[in-house]
Amino acid sequence: MLPSDVPADPTAYGDLQAFSDLDLDDIAVAAAALCRAPIALVSILDGDQLWFSARFGTDQPRGALANSGCAAVIALRAPVVIPDMMADPDTRKNGLVCGVPGLRFYAGYPLFTAENDIFGTLCVVDLETRPEGLSPQEHNGLGALARQAMRLMGMRRETVAQERRLAAQQIRRERATRQARQADAARRRAVEKYAIQQAAGAAGGVGIFEYDLGSGDITVSPEVCRIIGMPVREIVTATEWVMCVHEEDRAQIPVLAQLLDGSAPLKLEYRIIRADDLKERWILRQGVLDRDEDGRPIRLIGTIQDITLERNATSRLTTLLAVGDALRTATTRQQALDEACQLLGNRLDVQRVGFSAVSVRDELFTVERGWFAPDASPIEGSFSFQSFRRVSNFLRSGAVLILDDLSNPSWMYEEQEAWRAVQVEAQIVVPKMDHGELTGCLFVHSATPREWTLDETSFIRMAADRIFTALDEWDAEARQEIVNHEILHRLKNTLSIVQSLAHQGFRGVDDQGPLTTFTSRLVALSAAHDLLMRRNWQSTDLASLVCGVLTPLGVESRVLVSGPFLKLGPDTATSFSMLLHELATNAMKYGALSVPEGEVSLDWTITDSDGEPVMALCWREAGGPAVTPPQRTGFGVRLLKAGLGRYGKTELRYASTGLCADLTAPTLSLATI
């Protein structure tokens, strides 16, 4: 049967305001972080309106469905990406697109109910267009978050339905208290209703219980027994129930006195240890107190639901976000690996997590970094392929190794001794492949046999992808730094050769002034190259360049420098270094810096000119000898007049107080050239 095109009724999930909770807010925060968007919404369809049950980046609680990106998602029942909302014939009519705040990019995923009816959307919105849309990882992550949001609301629907049933039962009991003559009939109706609830609860994975506060007996449905791993029976004692609770969570379980005085919490989440397989599970227990005619609590009636999958999914998502944060904020490769491995180890409750570099040529695994639990021993150093021949051959194919029990696969028999020597009985190993060759692996070790779930395997692979990407970035930066140092070394050697050739060429010349000038210009050029090299030849800033040029000349204390941060591109930095050098050496020979009382002020500002930021730099000399325009035009004068090329303007004035030089240029051209 095809799903209906009629949207799902949101009131079936209870009061819409009930969805404004932290769980859905976390979904919105995660969606915004995943897609690098300033706005994320969980929208529920409410007639011709969209109600934002969770929102990030906006305070607007509602919005019109018409002309919105969500309208396309709901109409198509499929994900929709709109790179530019102003270019879309429908969304361009939306006031939030054509007006304030000027929305541009939209990406949304539909929310489907269990009956496959459309219920709403999970979407992210940006104020900038994104011609590239979403990456495959962002697509998949947004879809996963949409499904998780719907699961949370599905849980809410079950909770609301049960709360309504319990509320109805409470009303009936209160009516029975007031009408004593109808007590027996009312109780029979309650028993019949209870049986119906048991059947409905079993179908939805929800168990029902009734705790008699007088006798201490707990009447349970078969679904409760299944959840806690006990044989199906009708009565469980309070002592037996508490013994199923995880030892660390028993303090949360209210005592009888708290139930009797009404101070006990009626909604709890805690861990249990199943009686049959000893597995740890998370359960949600909710209930209401039934009271007698005098208002005294006589029984606790409620539901039990296994929420392990939901808790694990939320925890895995939180851990992945934490791993991404750790990798992004780490200052060293070692710190990135240490923090990421520790997060994975704590989340998975294993004995060891680490990264090993692999040399296929030398046939060696070399453990670079690793985390290990307090009850496990660390492993370090190098291991030969020969000891782990089967595993190494498997990983070289690029496949992920998933081993539940070292004793089970017959092909692992020859390696059992080597693995047990490092306390491994179960493991997952994710290979790192570069151009088809195995270069490393992320390993997760368990000291006991373990049945790895599909969710755990997917979680480890996603974490490994993030770690491998971060390692590639660290390695690329390290290689680039080596290349930069080699380039700088060779450049300095070249400048030294040029300087030596100049000295040889001027050896027999009496006037060594031109040689000194030429040498000092080489020093200024080298200073600019040093600054650019330290920043990977991307850019530098004017203040740093001024310091690099003036310091070798020994006049940095006599030049008063001021101005805002100004980014300079590689070519501009070279031109600026030569200009500043000519101004400074000219002042030392003929201007203000040629006498002790002279001084120079160098300042620059950034102003707006026809909507474009423009730099204005001023060089002012004072206290020196009178200056006059030069009789001939040498290289230095030509260089000063050329200024910053076709993008800038230079004005030289030989005032009676000293040389004045004014340079102007658009800041955009300075930063990019």
C-alpha positions in Angstrom: 0.0 0.0 0.0 1.4 3.4 -1.0 1.9 6.0 1.8 -0.7 8.7 1.9 0.1 12.2 0.5 -1.8 13.7 3.4 0.7 14.9 6.0 0.7 13.2 9.4 -1.4 14.7 12.2 1.1 16.3 14.7 -1.5 16.2 17.5 -1.1 12.4 17.5 2.3 13.0 19.1 0.8 15.1 21.9 1.0 18.9 22.5 3.4 20.4 20.0 5.1 22.4 22.7 6.2 19.1 24.3 8.8 18.8 21.6 10.7 21.8 22.8 13.2 19.7 24.7 17.0 19.5 25.0 17.2 16.2 22.9 15.8 17.9 19.8 17.8 21.1 20.5 20.9 18.9 20.4 19.8 17.5 17.0 19.6 21.1 15.7 23.0 22.0 17.1 24.5 18.9 15.6 23.0 19.6 12.2 24.3 23.2 12.2 27.8 22.0 13.2 27.8 19.2 10.7 26.8 21.4 7.7 28.7 24.5 8.9 25.4 26.5 8.8 24.4 29.4 11.2 20.7 28.2 11.3 19.2 24.7 11.8 15.5 23.8 12.5 13.4 20.8 13.4 10.1 21.9 11.7 6.7 20.2 12.4 4.0 20.7 9.8 0.9 22.4 11.4 -1.6 23.2 8.7 -0.2 25.9 6.5 2.4 26.8 9.1 5.7 25.3 10.3 6.3 25.1 14.0 10.0 25.0 14.9 10.1 22.5 17.8 13.9 22.9 17.9 15.9 25.7 16.5 19.5 26.9 16.4 20.6 30.4 15.3 17.1 32.0 15.4 14.4 32.8 17.9 11.5 32.6 15.4 9.1 30.0 16.7 7.0 29.6 13.5 7.0 30.3 9.8 4.7 30.1 6.8 4.9 26.9 4.8 4.3 28.7 1.5 7.3 29.7 -0.5 9.7 28.0 2.0 12.3 25.4 1.3 10.4 23.0 3.6 7.4 23.2 1.2 9.5 21.5 -1.5 10.7 18.8 0.9 7.1 18.1 2.0 5.8 18.1 -1.6 8.6 15.8 -3.0 8.8 13.7 0.2 12.6 13.7 -0.4 15.7 15.7 0.6 16.0 19.1 -1.1 19.0 21.3 -1.5 18.6 24.9 -2.8 22.1 26.5 -3.4 20.6 30.0 -4.0 17.1 30.7 -2.7 17.0 33.9 -4.7 17.3 31.9 -7.9 14.5 29.6 -7.0 11.1 30.8 -8.4 9.2 29.8 -5.2 11.6 30.6 -2.3 12.6 34.0 -3.8 9.0 35.2 -2.9 9.7 34.4 0.8 10.0 37.6 2.9 13.0 36.2 4.8 14.8 35.6 1.4 14.0 38.8 -0.4 14.1 40.9 2.8 15.7 40.7 6.2 17.7 38.6 7.1 18.3 37.6 3.5 18.4 33.8 3.6 20.2 32.2 0.7 21.1 28.5 1.1 18.7 25.8 2.2 19.1 22.0 2.7 16.3 19.9 4.2 15.4 16.3 5.0 11.9 15.0 5.4 10.7 13.5 8.8 8.6 10.4 8.3 6.4 8.7 10.9 6.5 5.0 11.5 3.5 4.9 9.0 5.7 6.6 6.4 3.6 9.8 6.5 5.4 13.2 6.2 5.6 14.9 9.5 8.0 17.8 9.1 11.6 18.5 8.1 15.1 18.8 9.5 16.8 21.7 7.7 19.9 23.9 7.7 19.9 27.5 6.3 22.8 29.8 5.5 22.9 33.5 4.7 25.5 32.8 1.9 24.9 30.9 -1.3 26.5 27.5 -1.6 26.9 26.5 -5.3 28.5 23.2 -4.2 25.5 22.3 -2.0 26.3 19.6 0.6 29.1 17.1 0.6 28.2 13.4 0.7 29.2 13.2 4.3 27.0 16.2 5.1 24.1 14.6 3.2 24.5 11.3 5.1 24.9 13.0 8.4 21.9 15.3 7.9 19.8 12.2 6.9 21.0 10.3 10.0 20.1 13.3 12.3 16.6 13.5 10.6 16.0 9.8 11.4 17.2 10.3 14.9 14.9 13.3 15.4 12.0 11.3 14.3 12.9 8.4 16.6 13.0 10.8 19.5 9.5 12.1 18.6 8.3 8.6 18.1 9.4 7.8 21.6 7.6 10.9 22.7 4.5 9.7 21.0 4.6 6.4 22.9 5.2 8.3 26.1 2.4 10.8 25.5 0.0 7.9 24.7 1.0 6.1 27.8 0.7 9.2 29.9 -2.7 9.8 28.6 -3.8 6.3 29.4 -2.3 6.6 32.9 -4.0 10.0 33.4 -7.3 8.5 32.3 -6.8 5.7 34.8 -6.0 8.2 37.5 -9.2 10.1 36.8 -11.1 6.9 37.0 -9.5 6.0 40.3 -10.3 9.4 41.8 -13.9 9.1 40.6 -14.0 5.6 42.3 -12.7 7.2 45.5 -15.5 9.8 45.5 -18.1 7.2 44.5 -17.4 4.3 46.9 -20.5 2.4 45.8 -19.1 2.1 42.3 -15.5 1.1 43.4 -15.8 -2.6 42.4 -17.2 -1.8 39.0 -14.5 0.9 38.4 -11.7 -1.5 39.4 -13.0 -4.2 37.0 -12.8 -1.6 34.2 -9.3 -0.7 35.3 -8.3 -4.4 35.1 -9.7 -4.7 31.6 -7.9 -1.5 30.5 -4.7 -2.8 32.1 -4.9 -6.0 30.0 -5.3 -3.9 26.8 -2.3 -1.8 27.8 -0.2 -4.9 28.3 -1.0 -6.1 24.8 -0.4 -2.7 23.3 2.8 -2.3 25.3 4.2 -5.6 24.2 3.6 -4.7 20.6 5.5 -1.5 21.0 8.3 -2.8 23.2 6.9 -1.2 26.3 6.4 -3.1 29.5 3.8 -2.3 32.1 4.2 -2.7 35.9 2.2 -2.1 39.1 4.1 -1.8 42.3 2.0 -2.5 45.4 3.5 -0.3 48.1 1.9 -2.4 50.9 3.1 -5.9 49.9 6.3 -4.9 48.0 5.2 -7.1 45.1 5.5 -5.8 41.5 3.0 -7.1 39.0 4.7 -7.1 35.6 3.7 -7.7 32.0 5.6 -10.3 29.9 7.4 -7.5 28.1 8.9 -6.3 31.4 10.3 -9.8 32.0 11.8 -9.8 28.5 13.4 -6.4 29.0 15.1 -7.4 32.2 16.0 -10.9 31.1 13.8 -12.9 33.5 11.6 -15.9 32.8 8.0 -14.7 32.2 6.1 -14.5 35.4 3.4 -12.3 37.0 5.1 -11.1 40.2 8.6 -9.8 40.9 9.7 -8.6 44.4 11.1 -5.2 45.0 14.4 -6.8 46.1 14.7 -8.8 42.9 14.1 -5.7 40.9 16.8 -3.7 42.7 19.3 -6.5 42.2 18.8 -6.2 38.4 19.8 -2.5 38.6 23.4 -1.6 37.8 25.4 -1.3 41.0 26.5 2.3 40.1 22.8 3.4 39.5 21.1 1.8 42.5 21.3 5.1 44.5 18.8 6.5 42.0 16.1 4.0 42.8 13.7 5.6 45.3 13.1 3.9 48.6 9.6 3.1 49.9 9.5 6.2 52.2 10.1 8.5 49.2 7.2 6.9 47.3 4.9 7.2 50.4 5.6 10.9 51.0 5.4 11.7 47.2 9.1 12.9 46.9 10.2 10.1 44.6 10.9 11.0 41.0 8.3 9.3 38.7 10.5 9.3 35.6 14.0 7.7 35.7 16.6 6.5 33.3 19.1 4.0 34.6 21.1 0.9 33.7 20.2 -2.7 34.4 22.2 -6.0 34.1 20.0 -8.5 32.3 19.6 -11.7 34.4 19.9 -14.1 31.5 22.9 -12.8 29.4 24.4 -10.3 31.9 24.3 -7.6 29.3 24.0 -3.9 30.3 20.9 -2.1 29.0 19.5 1.4 29.6 15.8 1.6 30.5 13.3 4.4 30.9 10.9 4.0 33.8 7.8 6.2 34.0 4.9 6.0 36.4 2.1 7.6 38.4 1.1 7.1 42.0 -2.4 5.6 42.6 -3.9 6.9 45.9 -6.6 5.7 48.3 -9.7 7.6 49.5 -7.5 9.5 52.0 -5.0 10.5 49.3 -2.3 8.1 50.5 -0.2 6.4 47.8 -1.0 2.7 47.6 0.7 1.7 44.3 3.0 2.9 41.6 1.7 2.2 38.0 4.0 2.8 35.1 5.9 1.6 32.0 9.4 0.2 31.3 11.1 0.8 28.0 14.5 -0.3 26.7 16.2 2.9 25.4 19.7 1.4 24.9 19.8 2.0 21.2 18.7 5.6 21.5 21.2 6.3 24.3 24.0 4.7 22.3 23.2 6.6 19.2 23.2 9.9 21.1 26.4 8.9 22.8 28.1 7.9 19.6 27.1 11.2 17.9 28.4 13.2 20.9 31.7 11.2 20.8 32.2 11.8 17.1 31.6 15.5 17.6 34.1 15.5 20.5 36.7 13.6 18.3 36.2 16.2 15.6 36.8 19.0 18.1 39.9 17.3 19.6 41.4 16.8 16.1 40.6 20.4 15.1 42.0 22.1 18.2 45.1 19.9 18.8 48.4 21.7 18.5 50.4 18.6 17.6 50.0 15.3 15.8 50.6 13.4 19.1 48.0 15.4 21.0 45.4 14.8 18.3 46.0 11.0 18.3 46.1 10.8 22.1 42.8 12.7 22.7 41.0 10.9 19.8 42.0 7.4 20.9 41.1 8.2 24.5 37.6 9.3 23.5 37.0 6.2 21.4 38.3 3.9 24.2 36.1 5.4 26.9 33.1 5.3 24.6 33.5 1.7 23.5 34.6 0.3 26.9 37.6 -1.6 25.3 41.1 -2.2 26.5 43.1 -0.5 23.8 42.8 2.0 21.0 45.7 3.2 18.9 47.2 4.1 15.5 50.0 2.2 13.8 52.0 3.3 10.8 52.6 0.6 8.3 55.7 0.1 6.0 54.8 -2.4 3.3 58.3 -2.3 2.0 59.9 -3.1 5.4 56.8 -5.3 6.4 56.5 -3.5 9.7 53.7 -2.2 11.9 55.0 0.7 14.1 52.6 1.8 16.9 52.8 5.6 16.9 50.4 6.4 19.7 47.8 4.6 21.7 45.4 4.7 24.6 44.9 1.8 27.0 42.6 1.1 29.9 43.9 0.9 33.4 43.5 -2.9 33.4 45.4 -3.3 30.1 49.1 -3.2 29.2 50.3 -0.7 26.5 51.9 -1.8 23.3 54.6 0.1 21.5 57.4 -0.3 19.1 57.5 -2.2 15.8 55.9 -5.6 14.9 56.8 -7.7 11.8 54.3 -8.8 9.2 55.7 -12.3 9.7 54.0 -12.6 13.2 50.7 -11.3 11.8 50.8 -12.6 8.2 47.1 -13.3 7.9 46.0 -10.0 9.3 48.5 -8.0 7.3 47.5 -9.6 4.0 43.8 -8.9 4.9 44.5 -5.2 5.6 46.5 -4.7 2.4 43.3 -5.4 0.5 41.7 -2.3 2.1 39.0 -4.2 4.0 38.2 -3.6 7.6 39.1 -6.5 9.9 36.3 -7.4 12.4 37.1 -10.2 14.8 34.7 -11.2 17.5 36.6 -14.1 18.9 40.2 -15.0 18.3 39.4 -18.8 18.7 36.6 -19.0 16.2 38.1 -18.4 12.7 40.3 -21.3 11.7 42.6 -19.1 9.6 43.6 -17.2 12.8 45.0 -20.2 14.5 48.6 -19.6 13.4 48.5 -16.1 14.9 46.7 -16.8 18.1 49.8 -16.9 20.2 51.1 -13.6 18.9 47.8 -11.8 19.5 47.3 -13.3 23.0 50.8 -12.1 23.8 49.4 -8.6 23.6 46.1 -9.5 25.3 43.9 -9.4 22.3 40.9 -11.7 22.0 38.7 -9.5 19.8 39.5 -6.5 17.6 38.5 -4.2 14.8 41.2 -2.8 12.6 40.5 -0.1 10.0 43.2 0.3 7.3 44.5 3.6 6.1 45.1 3.4 2.3 47.0 5.9 0.2 46.8 5.4 -3.5 46.0 1.8 -3.0 48.8 1.1 -0.6 48.4 0.3 3.1 50.2 3.1 5.1 48.6 2.8 8.6 45.7 1.4 10.6 43.5 2.3 13.5 43.1 -0.6 15.9 40.5 -1.3 18.7 41.4 -4.2 21.0 39.3 -6.1 23.5 40.9 -8.5 26.0 37.8 -10.7 25.9 35.7 -12.1 23.1 33.1 -9.5 22.0 30.3 -9.5 19.5 30.8 -6.2 17.7 27.5 -4.7 16.7 26.8 -3.0 13.3 26.5 0.3 15.1 29.8 -0.1 16.8 31.5 -1.0 13.6 30.1 2.0 11.7 31.0 4.3 14.6 34.6 3.1 14.6 34.9 3.5 10.8 33.5 7.1 10.9 35.9 8.0 13.7 38.8 6.4 11.7 37.9 8.5 8.7 38.1 11.7 10.8 41.4 10.6 12.3 43.0 9.7 9.0 41.9 13.0 7.4 43.5 14.9 10.3 46.7 12.8 10.1 46.9 13.6 6.4 46.7 17.3 7.1 49.4 17.1 9.8 51.7 15.1 7.4 51.0 17.5 4.6 52.0 20.5 6.8 55.1 18.7 7.9 56.1 18.0 4.3 55.4 21.6 3.3 57.5 22.9 6.1 60.5 20.8 5.0 60.0 22.1 1.4 59.8 25.7 2.6 63.0 25.4 4.6 64.8 24.0 1.6 63.5 26.8 -0.7 64.6 29.4 1.8 68.0 27.8 2.1 68.5 27.7 -1.6 67.2 31.3 -2.0 69.7 32.6 0.6 72.5 30.7 -1.2 71.5 32.3 -4.5 71.5 35.8 -2.9 74.9 35.1 -1.3 76.2 34.1 -4.8 74.8 37.3 -6.3 76.4 39.3 -3.4 79.8 37.6 -4.0 79.7 38.3 -7.7 78.9 41.9 -7.0 81.9 42.2 -4.6 84.2 40.6 -7.3 82.9 42.9 -10.0 83.5 46.0 -7.8 86.9 44.9 -6.5 88.9 47.3 -8.6 86.5 50.2 -8.3 87.5 53.1 -5.9 83.9 54.2 -5.2 82.4 51.3 -3.1 79.1 53.3 -2.5 77.1 51.5 -5.3 78.2 48.2 -3.9 77.1 49.1 -0.4 73.7 50.2 -1.8 73.3 47.1 -3.8 74.1 44.9 -0.8 71.7 46.6 1.5 68.9 46.2 -1.1 69.7 42.5 -1.2 69.3 42.4 2.7 65.9 44.2 2.4 64.8 41.7 -0.2 66.0 38.8 2.0 64.0 40.2 5.0 60.8 40.1 3.0 61.5 36.6 1.8 62.1 35.5 5.4 58.7 36.8 6.5 56.9 35.2 3.6 58.6 31.9 4.2 57.5 31.7 7.8 54.0 32.1 6.5 54.2 29.5 3.7 54.5 32.2 1.0 50.9 33.1 1.6 51.1 36.6 3.0 52.6 38.8 5.7 51.6 42.1 7.3 52.9 45.6 6.9 54.0 46.1 10.6 56.1 42.9 10.5 57.6 44.0 7.2 58.5 47.4 8.5 60.3 45.9 11.5 62.2 43.4 9.2 63.5 46.2 7.0 64.4 48.9 9.6 66.0 46.6 12.2 69.1 45.5 10.0 69.6 49.3 9.3 69.7 50.1 13.0 67.1 52.9 12.8 64.0 51.2 14.1 64.1 53.3 17.3 64.1 56.6 15.3 61.1 55.8 13.1 57.7 56.3 14.8 55.5 53.6 13.3 51.7 53.3 13.7 48.9 51.8 11.8 46.3 49.0 11.8 46.9 45.4 10.7 47.3 45.3 6.9 47.7 42.1 5.0 50.3 42.0 2.1 50.5 39.4 -0.6 53.9 37.9 -1.7 54.6 40.3 -4.6 53.4 43.4 -2.7 55.6 42.5 0.3 58.6 42.4 -1.9 57.8 45.8 -3.5 57.1 47.3 -0.1 60.4 46.0 1.4 62.3 47.7 -1.5 60.3 51.0 -1.1 60.8 51.1 2.7 64.5 50.3 2.3 65.0 53.2 -0.2 63.1 55.7 2.0 65.2 54.6 5.1 68.6 54.6 3.4 67.8 57.9 1.6 66.9 59.4 5.0 70.2 58.0 6.5 72.3 59.6 3.7 70.6 62.9 3.0 67.6 63.3 5.2 66.3 63.3 8.8 68.2 60.2 9.9 71.6 61.7 8.8 71.7 63.9 11.9 71.2 62.9 15.6 68.2 65.2 16.1 66.2 64.1 13.1 63.3 61.7 13.2 60.8 60.0 10.9 57.1 59.2 11.3 55.6 56.3 9.4 51.9 55.7 9.7 49.1 54.3 7.6 45.3 54.3 7.7 42.5 52.4 5.9 39.6 54.6 4.6 36.6 54.0 2.4 36.7 55.2 -1.2 33.5 54.5 -3.2 32.8 51.5 -1.1 36.3 50.0 -1.5 38.8 50.1 1.4 42.0 52.0 0.5 45.3 52.2 2.3 47.0 55.6 2.7 50.7 55.5 3.9 52.6 58.6 5.0 56.4 59.0 5.4 57.3 62.3 7.1 60.9 63.4 7.9 61.6 66.2 10.4 64.6 67.8 12.1 67.1 67.0 9.3 68.9 69.2 6.8 67.0 71.0 4.1 66.2 68.8 1.1 65.9 69.7 -2.6 64.7 67.6 -5.5 67.5 65.5 -7.0 69.2 66.8 -10.1 69.3 63.3 -11.7 66.9 60.4 -11.5 68.7 57.3 -10.1 67.3 53.8 -9.5 66.2 54.7 -6.0 64.1 57.7 -7.1 62.6 55.7 -10.0 61.7 52.9 -7.5 60.0 55.4 -5.2 58.1 57.0 -8.0 57.0 53.6 -9.3 55.5 52.9 -5.9 53.3 49.9 -5.8 52.7 49.5 -9.5 49.6 50.1 -11.5 47.3 49.6 -8.5 48.8 52.3 -6.4 49.7 56.0 -6.5 52.9 57.6 -5.1 53.5 61.3 -4.4 56.9 62.7 -3.4 57.3 66.2 -2.0 60.6 67.7 -1.0 59.4 70.1 1.7 61.6 72.4 3.7 61.0 70.3 6.8 62.1 67.1 5.0 61.0 64.5 2.5 57.2 63.6 2.4 56.1 60.4 0.7 52.4 59.5 0.3 51.4 56.0 -1.1 47.8 54.9 -1.7 46.5 51.6 -2.9 43.3 49.4 -2.6 43.8 47.0 0.3 42.4 44.1 -1.7 45.1 44.4 -4.3 47.7 44.6 -1.6 46.5 41.4 0.0 46.2 39.3 -3.1 49.2 40.3 -5.3 
